[in-house]
Amino acid sequence: MKTEFVGNIAFVVETGHIFVISGQTLTGAERLDIDLKSGKHDDAPIPLQLSVRFTENAIVRNTYRGNNEWFSEERDENRDENANPNPLVAGERFQVYIFVGENNYYISVNKEPFCKYSIRAPIEDIRTISVTGDLEWINQVDHRSSYPYPHPLAQKDEKDVAFSNDVPSNFQAGHVIVATAIPYGNIKGGFVFAFRDGATDKQVLHFNARFRPEFTVVRNAMNDKNDFETRHEERSGGFPFKMEEQFKLAIAFTPKEFMFAVNGVYFNSFQYRTNRLLDKISGLKIFTYNGFNLEITSIDHVYIGHPACKGFEQYSHPDIMIF
Protein backbone atom coordinates (compact mmCIF):
# COMPACT_ATOMS: atom_id res chain seq x y z
CA MET A 1 0.00 0.00 0.00
CA LYS A 2 1.44 3.36 -1.03
CA THR A 3 0.99 6.14 1.50
CA GLU A 4 2.23 9.58 2.46
CA PHE A 5 2.27 11.76 5.56
CA VAL A 6 1.87 15.49 6.19
CA GLY A 7 1.28 17.15 9.54
CA ASN A 8 1.80 20.37 11.47
CA ILE A 9 4.24 20.25 14.38
CA ALA A 10 3.38 21.27 17.94
CA PHE A 11 6.12 23.75 18.85
CA VAL A 12 8.42 26.32 17.28
CA VAL A 13 11.72 24.76 16.21
CA GLU A 14 14.77 25.79 18.22
CA THR A 15 18.47 24.96 18.30
CA GLY A 16 18.87 21.59 20.01
CA HIS A 17 15.70 20.11 18.58
CA ILE A 18 15.64 16.71 16.88
CA PHE A 19 13.42 15.17 14.21
CA VAL A 20 13.21 11.39 13.79
CA ILE A 21 11.34 9.97 10.79
CA SER A 22 11.00 6.21 10.26
CA GLY A 23 9.14 4.00 7.84
CA GLN A 24 9.60 1.64 4.92
CA THR A 25 9.82 2.32 1.20
CA LEU A 26 8.15 0.29 -1.51
CA THR A 27 10.04 -2.45 -3.32
CA GLY A 28 11.43 -0.81 -6.45
CA ALA A 29 11.08 2.67 -4.94
CA GLU A 30 12.53 5.47 -7.06
CA ARG A 31 12.15 8.49 -4.78
CA LEU A 32 11.37 9.53 -1.21
CA ASP A 33 11.15 13.16 -0.06
CA ILE A 34 11.32 14.32 3.57
CA ASP A 35 10.47 18.02 3.80
CA LEU A 36 10.60 20.36 6.78
CA LYS A 37 8.24 23.03 5.43
CA SER A 38 6.72 26.35 6.44
CA GLY A 39 3.19 25.12 5.75
CA LYS A 40 1.03 22.71 3.80
CA HIS A 41 0.25 24.78 0.72
CA ASP A 42 1.88 23.71 -2.52
CA ASP A 43 4.32 26.63 -2.79
CA ALA A 44 5.29 26.72 0.89
CA PRO A 45 9.01 27.39 1.44
CA ILE A 46 11.04 24.34 2.50
CA PRO A 47 13.92 25.16 4.87
CA LEU A 48 15.18 21.59 4.50
CA GLN A 49 14.44 18.93 1.89
CA LEU A 50 16.03 15.49 1.92
CA SER A 51 15.29 13.90 -1.43
CA VAL A 52 16.26 10.25 -1.67
CA ARG A 53 16.89 9.39 -5.34
CA PHE A 54 17.23 5.62 -5.49
CA THR A 55 17.85 5.53 -9.25
CA GLU A 56 20.63 8.11 -8.87
CA ASN A 57 22.12 6.57 -5.71
CA ALA A 58 21.96 9.92 -3.93
CA ILE A 59 20.30 11.83 -1.11
CA VAL A 60 19.95 15.40 -2.37
CA ARG A 61 19.76 18.23 0.18
CA ASN A 62 18.28 21.60 -0.65
CA THR A 63 16.19 24.59 0.47
CA TYR A 64 13.19 25.99 -1.38
CA ARG A 65 12.51 29.75 -1.17
CA GLY A 66 9.06 29.67 -2.76
CA ASN A 67 8.00 31.03 -6.15
CA ASN A 68 9.86 28.20 -7.89
CA GLU A 69 13.23 29.32 -6.49
CA TRP A 70 15.64 26.76 -5.05
CA PHE A 71 19.08 27.20 -3.55
CA SER A 72 21.93 25.14 -5.03
CA GLU A 73 21.56 21.46 -4.15
CA GLU A 74 24.11 19.34 -2.30
CA ARG A 75 24.90 15.70 -3.04
CA ASP A 76 28.50 14.93 -2.13
CA GLU A 77 29.28 18.14 -0.23
CA ASN A 78 29.63 17.92 3.57
CA ARG A 79 28.91 14.20 3.60
CA ASP A 80 30.56 12.08 6.27
CA GLU A 81 33.72 10.54 4.82
CA ASN A 82 32.49 7.00 5.64
CA ALA A 83 28.90 7.46 4.44
CA ASN A 84 27.52 5.94 1.26
CA PRO A 85 25.89 8.41 -1.17
CA ASN A 86 22.55 6.74 -0.33
CA PRO A 87 22.45 4.34 2.62
CA LEU A 88 18.73 3.63 2.09
CA VAL A 89 17.67 0.46 0.27
CA ALA A 90 14.39 0.37 -1.67
CA GLY A 91 11.86 -1.92 0.01
CA GLU A 92 13.56 -1.81 3.42
CA ARG A 93 12.99 0.07 6.66
CA PHE A 94 14.70 3.40 7.20
CA GLN A 95 15.26 5.94 9.95
CA VAL A 96 16.35 9.53 9.35
CA TYR A 97 17.61 11.58 12.31
CA ILE A 98 17.94 15.37 11.99
CA PHE A 99 19.61 17.42 14.74
CA VAL A 100 19.17 21.20 14.58
CA GLY A 101 22.47 22.88 15.47
CA GLU A 102 23.37 26.56 15.64
CA ASN A 103 24.48 26.81 12.02
CA ASN A 104 23.87 23.35 10.54
CA TYR A 105 21.51 20.44 10.45
CA TYR A 106 23.33 17.22 11.37
CA ILE A 107 21.76 14.23 9.65
CA SER A 108 22.12 10.52 10.37
CA VAL A 109 20.60 7.68 8.38
CA ASN A 110 19.90 4.29 9.91
CA LYS A 111 21.83 5.31 13.04
CA GLU A 112 25.00 6.21 11.12
CA PRO A 113 26.31 9.77 10.52
CA PHE A 114 25.50 10.93 7.00
CA CYS A 115 26.08 14.67 6.49
CA LYS A 116 25.71 18.20 7.75
CA TYR A 117 23.75 20.87 5.88
CA SER A 118 23.96 24.62 6.44
CA ILE A 119 20.85 26.32 7.79
CA ARG A 120 19.78 28.54 4.91
CA ALA A 121 16.37 29.71 6.16
CA PRO A 122 15.11 30.55 9.68
CA ILE A 123 14.42 27.34 11.61
CA GLU A 124 11.41 28.98 13.26
CA ASP A 125 9.76 28.99 9.81
CA ILE A 126 9.43 25.19 9.98
CA ARG A 127 5.80 24.36 10.67
CA THR A 128 5.05 21.16 8.77
CA ILE A 129 6.65 17.77 8.20
CA SER A 130 5.90 16.09 4.87
CA VAL A 131 6.97 12.59 3.84
CA THR A 132 6.04 11.67 0.27
CA GLY A 133 7.11 9.41 -2.57
CA ASP A 134 7.33 5.64 -2.88
CA LEU A 135 6.47 4.96 0.73
CA GLU A 136 4.82 1.76 1.98
CA TRP A 137 4.25 2.94 5.54
CA ILE A 138 5.54 5.38 8.11
CA ASN A 139 5.56 4.68 11.84
CA GLN A 140 7.50 7.54 13.41
CA VAL A 141 7.43 11.32 13.11
CA ASP A 142 8.97 12.52 16.36
CA HIS A 143 9.93 16.08 17.24
CA ARG A 144 12.15 16.06 20.33
CA SER A 145 14.44 18.31 22.34
CA SER A 146 17.97 17.57 23.53
CA TYR A 147 18.96 21.07 24.73
CA PRO A 148 18.77 22.80 27.18
CA TYR A 149 17.11 19.64 28.56
CA PRO A 150 15.87 16.44 26.91
CA HIS A 151 12.16 16.11 26.23
CA PRO A 152 10.83 13.48 26.36
CA LEU A 153 13.19 12.16 29.03
CA ALA A 154 13.26 8.70 27.41
CA GLN A 155 13.95 9.24 23.70
CA LYS A 156 13.64 5.66 22.57
CA ASP A 157 12.45 4.02 19.38
CA GLU A 158 9.95 1.23 19.95
CA LYS A 159 9.35 -1.54 17.44
CA ASP A 160 5.90 -2.47 18.79
CA VAL A 161 4.51 1.06 18.30
CA ALA A 162 2.42 1.47 15.14
CA PHE A 163 3.06 5.21 15.20
CA SER A 164 5.07 7.57 17.41
CA ASN A 165 4.65 11.35 17.64
CA ASP A 166 6.80 12.81 20.43
CA VAL A 167 6.87 16.54 21.12
CA PRO A 168 9.74 18.68 22.49
CA SER A 169 7.94 20.42 25.37
CA ASN A 170 5.00 20.10 27.78
CA PHE A 171 1.43 20.36 26.54
CA GLN A 172 -0.84 23.19 27.67
CA ALA A 173 -4.57 23.36 28.08
CA GLY A 174 -5.96 24.54 24.74
CA HIS A 175 -3.83 22.14 22.69
CA VAL A 176 -5.56 19.84 20.18
CA ILE A 177 -4.09 16.85 18.35
CA VAL A 178 -5.85 15.75 15.16
CA ALA A 179 -5.01 12.33 13.72
CA THR A 180 -6.14 11.26 10.25
CA ALA A 181 -6.08 7.51 9.64
CA ILE A 182 -7.57 4.59 7.73
CA PRO A 183 -8.25 1.28 9.57
CA TYR A 184 -7.79 -1.99 7.69
CA GLY A 185 -6.77 -5.60 8.26
CA ASN A 186 -8.33 -8.03 10.75
CA ILE A 187 -11.66 -6.67 11.96
CA LYS A 188 -11.28 -8.74 15.15
CA GLY A 189 -8.48 -6.41 16.29
CA GLY A 190 -8.30 -2.75 17.13
CA PHE A 191 -6.12 0.24 17.91
CA VAL A 192 -4.98 2.21 20.96
CA PHE A 193 -4.14 5.90 21.25
CA ALA A 194 -2.02 6.31 24.37
CA PHE A 195 -0.27 9.01 26.36
CA ARG A 196 2.35 8.06 28.95
CA ASP A 197 3.54 9.48 32.25
CA GLY A 198 7.00 10.95 31.61
CA ALA A 199 9.76 8.44 30.98
CA THR A 200 7.69 5.49 32.21
CA ASP A 201 5.41 3.16 30.27
CA LYS A 202 2.49 4.02 32.57
CA GLN A 203 -0.45 5.10 30.40
CA VAL A 204 -2.36 8.14 31.63
CA LEU A 205 -4.76 7.71 28.72
CA HIS A 206 -5.63 4.42 27.04
CA PHE A 207 -8.13 5.10 24.22
CA ASN A 208 -8.87 1.64 22.80
CA ALA A 209 -11.15 1.23 19.76
CA ARG A 210 -12.19 -2.44 19.76
CA PHE A 211 -13.76 -3.70 16.57
CA ARG A 212 -15.53 -7.09 16.23
CA PRO A 213 -17.21 -8.42 18.33
CA GLU A 214 -17.42 -5.54 20.83
CA PHE A 215 -17.48 -2.44 18.62
CA THR A 216 -16.79 -0.15 21.54
CA VAL A 217 -14.24 2.46 22.59
CA VAL A 218 -12.73 1.80 26.02
CA ARG A 219 -11.07 4.67 27.91
CA ASN A 220 -8.90 3.97 30.91
CA ALA A 221 -5.68 4.94 32.73
CA MET A 222 -3.14 3.19 34.91
CA ASN A 223 -3.26 3.65 38.65
CA ASP A 224 -1.01 6.36 40.13
CA LYS A 225 -0.25 4.41 43.29
CA ASN A 226 -0.03 0.84 42.06
CA ASP A 227 2.22 1.04 39.04
CA PHE A 228 0.62 -0.58 36.01
CA GLU A 229 -2.80 -1.62 37.32
CA THR A 230 -5.70 -0.02 35.48
CA ARG A 231 -8.67 1.67 37.09
CA HIS A 232 -12.35 1.49 36.13
CA GLU A 233 -12.90 1.74 32.39
CA GLU A 234 -15.39 3.89 30.52
CA ARG A 235 -17.26 2.71 27.42
CA SER A 236 -20.10 5.15 26.71
CA GLY A 237 -20.47 7.06 23.47
CA GLY A 238 -21.03 4.45 20.77
CA PHE A 239 -18.57 3.43 18.06
CA PRO A 240 -17.74 6.02 15.38
CA PHE A 241 -15.16 4.02 13.37
CA LYS A 242 -15.59 1.86 10.23
CA MET A 243 -13.15 -0.46 8.52
CA GLU A 244 -11.40 0.94 5.45
CA GLU A 245 -12.98 4.37 5.94
CA GLN A 246 -10.82 7.36 6.77
CA PHE A 247 -11.50 9.10 10.07
CA LYS A 248 -10.23 12.22 11.82
CA LEU A 249 -9.91 11.98 15.59
CA ALA A 250 -9.37 15.19 17.57
CA ILE A 251 -8.02 14.97 21.13
CA ALA A 252 -8.32 18.21 23.12
CA PHE A 253 -6.40 18.99 26.31
CA THR A 254 -8.38 21.03 28.85
CA PRO A 255 -7.38 21.87 32.45
CA LYS A 256 -9.19 18.78 33.80
CA GLU A 257 -9.94 16.31 31.01
CA PHE A 258 -9.32 14.96 27.54
CA MET A 259 -12.12 15.60 25.06
CA PHE A 260 -12.62 13.64 21.85
CA ALA A 261 -14.32 14.32 18.53
CA VAL A 262 -14.55 12.14 15.42
CA ASN A 263 -15.32 13.45 11.94
CA GLY A 264 -16.61 16.78 13.23
CA VAL A 265 -18.84 15.36 15.98
CA TYR A 266 -18.18 15.47 19.72
CA PHE A 267 -17.62 11.92 20.97
CA ASN A 268 -16.83 11.88 24.69
CA SER A 269 -14.44 13.03 27.43
CA PHE A 270 -12.15 11.42 29.99
CA GLN A 271 -11.13 13.11 33.22
CA TYR A 272 -7.44 13.20 34.12
CA ARG A 273 -6.52 10.65 36.77
CA THR A 274 -2.95 11.87 37.29
CA ASN A 275 -1.97 15.07 39.09
CA ARG A 276 -0.37 17.76 36.89
CA LEU A 277 -0.85 15.48 33.90
CA LEU A 278 -0.05 18.09 31.24
CA ASP A 279 3.41 18.55 32.77
CA LYS A 280 4.18 14.85 32.37
CA ILE A 281 3.03 13.59 28.97
CA SER A 282 5.39 13.95 26.04
CA GLY A 283 3.68 12.69 22.94
CA LEU A 284 1.26 10.30 21.30
CA LYS A 285 1.85 6.57 20.85
CA ILE A 286 -0.45 4.44 18.68
CA PHE A 287 -0.66 0.65 18.94
CA THR A 288 -2.54 -2.00 16.95
CA TYR A 289 -3.19 -5.67 17.70
CA ASN A 290 -4.60 -8.98 16.33
CA GLY A 291 -3.58 -8.29 12.74
CA PHE A 292 -5.29 -4.91 12.70
CA ASN A 293 -3.61 -2.05 10.82
CA LEU A 294 -3.92 1.72 10.87
CA GLU A 295 -2.55 3.87 8.05
CA ILE A 296 -1.66 7.23 9.60
CA THR A 297 -1.62 9.97 6.99
CA SER A 298 -1.50 13.03 9.24
CA ILE A 299 -0.93 14.18 12.81
CA ASP A 300 -1.72 17.88 13.22
CA HIS A 301 -1.13 20.01 16.31
CA VAL A 302 -3.31 23.07 16.91
CA TYR A 303 -3.31 25.55 19.80
CA ILE A 304 -6.74 27.15 19.80
CA GLY A 305 -6.09 29.88 22.35
CA HIS A 306 -8.48 29.06 25.18
CA PRO A 307 -8.07 26.31 27.79
CA ALA A 308 -11.62 24.94 27.54
CA CYS A 309 -11.06 24.07 23.85
CA LYS A 310 -14.50 25.34 22.87
CA GLY A 311 -15.30 24.39 19.27
CA PHE A 312 -12.41 21.94 18.96
CA GLU A 313 -14.71 19.49 17.14
CA GLN A 314 -14.40 21.49 13.92
CA TYR A 315 -10.78 20.43 13.47
CA SER A 316 -11.87 16.80 13.11
CA HIS A 317 -14.35 17.55 10.33
CA PRO A 318 -13.38 15.73 7.09
CA ASP A 319 -13.71 18.92 5.04
CA ILE A 320 -11.59 21.13 7.31
CA MET A 321 -7.96 21.51 6.29
CA ILE A 322 -5.49 22.50 9.00
CA PHE A 323 -2.87 24.81 7.47
Coordinates of C-alpha atoms in Angstrom, one line a residue:
M1 CA 0.0 0.0 0.0
K2 CA 1.4 3.4 -1.0
T3 CA 1.0 6.1 1.5
E4 CA 2.2 9.6 2.5
F5 CA 2.3 11.8 5.6
V6 CA 1.9 15.5 6.2
G7 CA 1.3 17.2 9.5
N8 CA 1.8 20.4 11.5
I9 CA 4.2 20.2 14.4
A10 CA 3.4 21.3 17.9
F11 CA 6.1 23.8 18.9
V12 CA 8.4 26.3 17.3
V13 CA 11.7 24.8 16.2
E14 CA 14.8 25.8 18.2
T15 CA 18.5 25.0 18.3
G16 CA 18.9 21.6 20.0
H17 CA 15.7 20.1 18.6
I18 CA 15.6 16.7 16.9
F19 CA 13.4 15.2 14.2
V20 CA 13.2 11.4 13.8
I21 CA 11.3 10.0 10.8
S22 CA 11.0 6.2 10.3
G23 CA 9.1 4.0 7.8
Q24 CA 9.6 1.6 4.9
T25 CA 9.8 2.3 1.2
L26 CA 8.2 0.3 -1.5
T27 CA 10.0 -2.5 -3.3
G28 CA 11.4 -0.8 -6.5
A29 CA 11.1 2.7 -4.9
E30 CA 12.5 5.5 -7.1
R31 CA 12.1 8.5 -4.8
L32 CA 11.4 9.5 -1.2
D33 CA 11.2 13.2 -0.1
I34 CA 11.3 14.3 3.6
D35 CA 10.5 18.0 3.8
L36 CA 10.6 20.4 6.8
K37 CA 8.2 23.0 5.4
S38 CA 6.7 26.3 6.4
G39 CA 3.2 25.1 5.7
K40 CA 1.0 22.7 3.8
H41 CA 0.3 24.8 0.7
D42 CA 1.9 23.7 -2.5
D43 CA 4.3 26.6 -2.8
A44 CA 5.3 26.7 0.9
P45 CA 9.0 27.4 1.4
I46 CA 11.0 24.3 2.5
P47 CA 13.9 25.2 4.9
L48 CA 15.2 21.6 4.5
Q49 CA 14.4 18.9 1.9
L50 CA 16.0 15.5 1.9
S51 CA 15.3 13.9 -1.4
V52 CA 16.3 10.3 -1.7
R53 CA 16.9 9.4 -5.3
F54 CA 17.2 5.6 -5.5
T55 CA 17.8 5.5 -9.2
E56 CA 20.6 8.1 -8.9
N57 CA 22.1 6.6 -5.7
A58 CA 22.0 9.9 -3.9
I59 CA 20.3 11.8 -1.1
V60 CA 19.9 15.4 -2.4
R61 CA 19.8 18.2 0.2
N62 CA 18.3 21.6 -0.7
T63 CA 16.2 24.6 0.5
Y64 CA 13.2 26.0 -1.4
R65 CA 12.5 29.8 -1.2
G66 CA 9.1 29.7 -2.8
N67 CA 8.0 31.0 -6.1
N68 CA 9.9 28.2 -7.9
E69 CA 13.2 29.3 -6.5
W70 CA 15.6 26.8 -5.0
F71 CA 19.1 27.2 -3.5
S72 CA 21.9 25.1 -5.0
E73 CA 21.6 21.5 -4.2
E74 CA 24.1 19.3 -2.3
R75 CA 24.9 15.7 -3.0
D76 CA 28.5 14.9 -2.1
E77 CA 29.3 18.1 -0.2
N78 CA 29.6 17.9 3.6
R79 CA 28.9 14.2 3.6
D80 CA 30.6 12.1 6.3
E81 CA 33.7 10.5 4.8
N82 CA 32.5 7.0 5.6
A83 CA 28.9 7.5 4.4
N84 CA 27.5 5.9 1.3
P85 CA 25.9 8.4 -1.2
N86 CA 22.6 6.7 -0.3
P87 CA 22.4 4.3 2.6
L88 CA 18.7 3.6 2.1
V89 CA 17.7 0.5 0.3
A90 CA 14.4 0.4 -1.7
G91 CA 11.9 -1.9 0.0
E92 CA 13.6 -1.8 3.4
R93 CA 13.0 0.1 6.7
F94 CA 14.7 3.4 7.2
Q95 CA 15.3 5.9 10.0
V96 CA 16.3 9.5 9.4
Y97 CA 17.6 11.6 12.3
I98 CA 17.9 15.4 12.0
F99 CA 19.6 17.4 14.7
V100 CA 19.2 21.2 14.6
G101 CA 22.5 22.9 15.5
E102 CA 23.4 26.6 15.6
N103 CA 24.5 26.8 12.0
N104 CA 23.9 23.4 10.5
Y105 CA 21.5 20.4 10.4
Y106 CA 23.3 17.2 11.4
I107 CA 21.8 14.2 9.6
S108 CA 22.1 10.5 10.4
V109 CA 20.6 7.7 8.4
N110 CA 19.9 4.3 9.9
K111 CA 21.8 5.3 13.0
E112 CA 25.0 6.2 11.1
P113 CA 26.3 9.8 10.5
F114 CA 25.5 10.9 7.0
C115 CA 26.1 14.7 6.5
K116 CA 25.7 18.2 7.7
Y117 CA 23.7 20.9 5.9
S118 CA 24.0 24.6 6.4
I119 CA 20.8 26.3 7.8
R120 CA 19.8 28.5 4.9
A121 CA 16.4 29.7 6.2
P122 CA 15.1 30.5 9.7
I123 CA 14.4 27.3 11.6
E124 CA 11.4 29.0 13.3
D125 CA 9.8 29.0 9.8
I126 CA 9.4 25.2 10.0
R127 CA 5.8 24.4 10.7
T128 CA 5.0 21.2 8.8
I129 CA 6.6 17.8 8.2
S130 CA 5.9 16.1 4.9
V131 CA 7.0 12.6 3.8
T132 CA 6.0 11.7 0.3
G133 CA 7.1 9.4 -2.6
D134 CA 7.3 5.6 -2.9
L135 CA 6.5 5.0 0.7
E136 CA 4.8 1.8 2.0
W137 CA 4.3 2.9 5.5
I138 CA 5.5 5.4 8.1
N139 CA 5.6 4.7 11.8
Q140 CA 7.5 7.5 13.4
V141 CA 7.4 11.3 13.1
D142 CA 9.0 12.5 16.4
H143 CA 9.9 16.1 17.2
R144 CA 12.1 16.1 20.3
S145 CA 14.4 18.3 22.3
S146 CA 18.0 17.6 23.5
Y147 CA 19.0 21.1 24.7
P148 CA 18.8 22.8 27.2
Y149 CA 17.1 19.6 28.6
P150 CA 15.9 16.4 26.9
H151 CA 12.2 16.1 26.2
P152 CA 10.8 13.5 26.4
L153 CA 13.2 12.2 29.0
A154 CA 13.3 8.7 27.4
Q155 CA 13.9 9.2 23.7
K156 CA 13.6 5.7 22.6
D157 CA 12.4 4.0 19.4
E158 CA 9.9 1.2 20.0
K159 CA 9.4 -1.5 17.4
D160 CA 5.9 -2.5 18.8
V161 CA 4.5 1.1 18.3
A162 CA 2.4 1.5 15.1
F163 CA 3.1 5.2 15.2
S164 CA 5.1 7.6 17.4
N165 CA 4.6 11.3 17.6
D166 CA 6.8 12.8 20.4
V167 CA 6.9 16.5 21.1
P168 CA 9.7 18.7 22.5
S169 CA 7.9 20.4 25.4
N170 CA 5.0 20.1 27.8
F171 CA 1.4 20.4 26.5
Q172 CA -0.8 23.2 27.7
A173 CA -4.6 23.4 28.1
G174 CA -6.0 24.5 24.7
H175 CA -3.8 22.1 22.7
V176 CA -5.6 19.8 20.2
I177 CA -4.1 16.8 18.4
V178 CA -5.8 15.8 15.2
A179 CA -5.0 12.3 13.7
T180 CA -6.1 11.3 10.3
A181 CA -6.1 7.5 9.6
I182 CA -7.6 4.6 7.7
P183 CA -8.2 1.3 9.6
Y184 CA -7.8 -2.0 7.7
G185 CA -6.8 -5.6 8.3
N186 CA -8.3 -8.0 10.7
I187 CA -11.7 -6.7 12.0
K188 CA -11.3 -8.7 15.1
G189 CA -8.5 -6.4 16.3
G190 CA -8.3 -2.7 17.1
F191 CA -6.1 0.2 17.9
V192 CA -5.0 2.2 21.0
F193 CA -4.1 5.9 21.2
A194 CA -2.0 6.3 24.4
F195 CA -0.3 9.0 26.4
R196 CA 2.3 8.1 29.0
D197 CA 3.5 9.5 32.2
G198 CA 7.0 10.9 31.6
A199 CA 9.8 8.4 31.0
T200 CA 7.7 5.5 32.2
D201 CA 5.4 3.2 30.3
K202 CA 2.5 4.0 32.6
Q203 CA -0.4 5.1 30.4
V204 CA -2.4 8.1 31.6
L205 CA -4.8 7.7 28.7
H206 CA -5.6 4.4 27.0
F207 CA -8.1 5.1 24.2
N208 CA -8.9 1.6 22.8
A209 CA -11.2 1.2 19.8
R210 CA -12.2 -2.4 19.8
F211 CA -13.8 -3.7 16.6
R212 CA -15.5 -7.1 16.2
P213 CA -17.2 -8.4 18.3
E214 CA -17.4 -5.5 20.8
F215 CA -17.5 -2.4 18.6
T216 CA -16.8 -0.1 21.5
V217 CA -14.2 2.5 22.6
V218 CA -12.7 1.8 26.0
R219 CA -11.1 4.7 27.9
N220 CA -8.9 4.0 30.9
A221 CA -5.7 4.9 32.7
M222 CA -3.1 3.2 34.9
N223 CA -3.3 3.7 38.7
D224 CA -1.0 6.4 40.1
K225 CA -0.3 4.4 43.3
N226 CA 0.0 0.8 42.1
D227 CA 2.2 1.0 39.0
F228 CA 0.6 -0.6 36.0
E229 CA -2.8 -1.6 37.3
T230 CA -5.7 0.0 35.5
R231 CA -8.7 1.7 37.1
H232 CA -12.3 1.5 36.1
E233 CA -12.9 1.7 32.4
E234 CA -15.4 3.9 30.5
R235 CA -17.3 2.7 27.4
S236 CA -20.1 5.1 26.7
G237 CA -20.5 7.1 23.5
G238 CA -21.0 4.5 20.8
F239 CA -18.6 3.4 18.1
P240 CA -17.7 6.0 15.4
F241 CA -15.2 4.0 13.4
K242 CA -15.6 1.9 10.2
M243 CA -13.1 -0.5 8.5
E244 CA -11.4 0.9 5.4
E245 CA -13.0 4.4 5.9
Q246 CA -10.8 7.4 6.8
F247 CA -11.5 9.1 10.1
K248 CA -10.2 12.2 11.8
L249 CA -9.9 12.0 15.6
A250 CA -9.4 15.2 17.6
I251 CA -8.0 15.0 21.1
A252 CA -8.3 18.2 23.1
F253 CA -6.4 19.0 26.3
T254 CA -8.4 21.0 28.8
P255 CA -7.4 21.9 32.5
K256 CA -9.2 18.8 33.8
E257 CA -9.9 16.3 31.0
F258 CA -9.3 15.0 27.5
M259 CA -12.1 15.6 25.1
F260 CA -12.6 13.6 21.8
A261 CA -14.3 14.3 18.5
V262 CA -14.5 12.1 15.4
N263 CA -15.3 13.5 11.9
G264 CA -16.6 16.8 13.2
V265 CA -18.8 15.4 16.0
Y266 CA -18.2 15.5 19.7
F267 CA -17.6 11.9 21.0
N268 CA -16.8 11.9 24.7
S269 CA -14.4 13.0 27.4
F270 CA -12.1 11.4 30.0
Q271 CA -11.1 13.1 33.2
Y272 CA -7.4 13.2 34.1
R273 CA -6.5 10.7 36.8
T274 CA -3.0 11.9 37.3
N275 CA -2.0 15.1 39.1
R276 CA -0.4 17.8 36.9
L277 CA -0.9 15.5 33.9
L278 CA -0.1 18.1 31.2
D279 CA 3.4 18.6 32.8
K280 CA 4.2 14.9 32.4
I281 CA 3.0 13.6 29.0
S282 CA 5.4 13.9 26.0
G283 CA 3.7 12.7 22.9
L284 CA 1.3 10.3 21.3
K285 CA 1.8 6.6 20.9
I286 CA -0.4 4.4 18.7
F287 CA -0.7 0.7 18.9
T288 CA -2.5 -2.0 17.0
Y289 CA -3.2 -5.7 17.7
N290 CA -4.6 -9.0 16.3
G291 CA -3.6 -8.3 12.7
F292 CA -5.3 -4.9 12.7
N293 CA -3.6 -2.0 10.8
L294 CA -3.9 1.7 10.9
E295 CA -2.6 3.9 8.1
I296 CA -1.7 7.2 9.6
T297 CA -1.6 10.0 7.0
S298 CA -1.5 13.0 9.2
I299 CA -0.9 14.2 12.8
D300 CA -1.7 17.9 13.2
H301 CA -1.1 20.0 16.3
V302 CA -3.3 23.1 16.9
Y303 CA -3.3 25.5 19.8
I304 CA -6.7 27.1 19.8
G305 CA -6.1 29.9 22.3
H306 CA -8.5 29.1 25.2
P307 CA -8.1 26.3 27.8
A308 CA -11.6 24.9 27.5
C309 CA -11.1 24.1 23.9
K310 CA -14.5 25.3 22.9
G311 CA -15.3 24.4 19.3
F312 CA -12.4 21.9 19.0
E313 CA -14.7 19.5 17.1
Q314 CA -14.4 21.5 13.9
Y315 CA -10.8 20.4 13.5
S316 CA -11.9 16.8 13.1
H317 CA -14.3 17.6 10.3
P318 CA -13.4 15.7 7.1
D319 CA -13.7 18.9 5.0
I320 CA -11.6 21.1 7.3
M321 CA -8.0 21.5 6.3
I322 CA -5.5 22.5 9.0
F323 CA -2.9 24.8 7.5

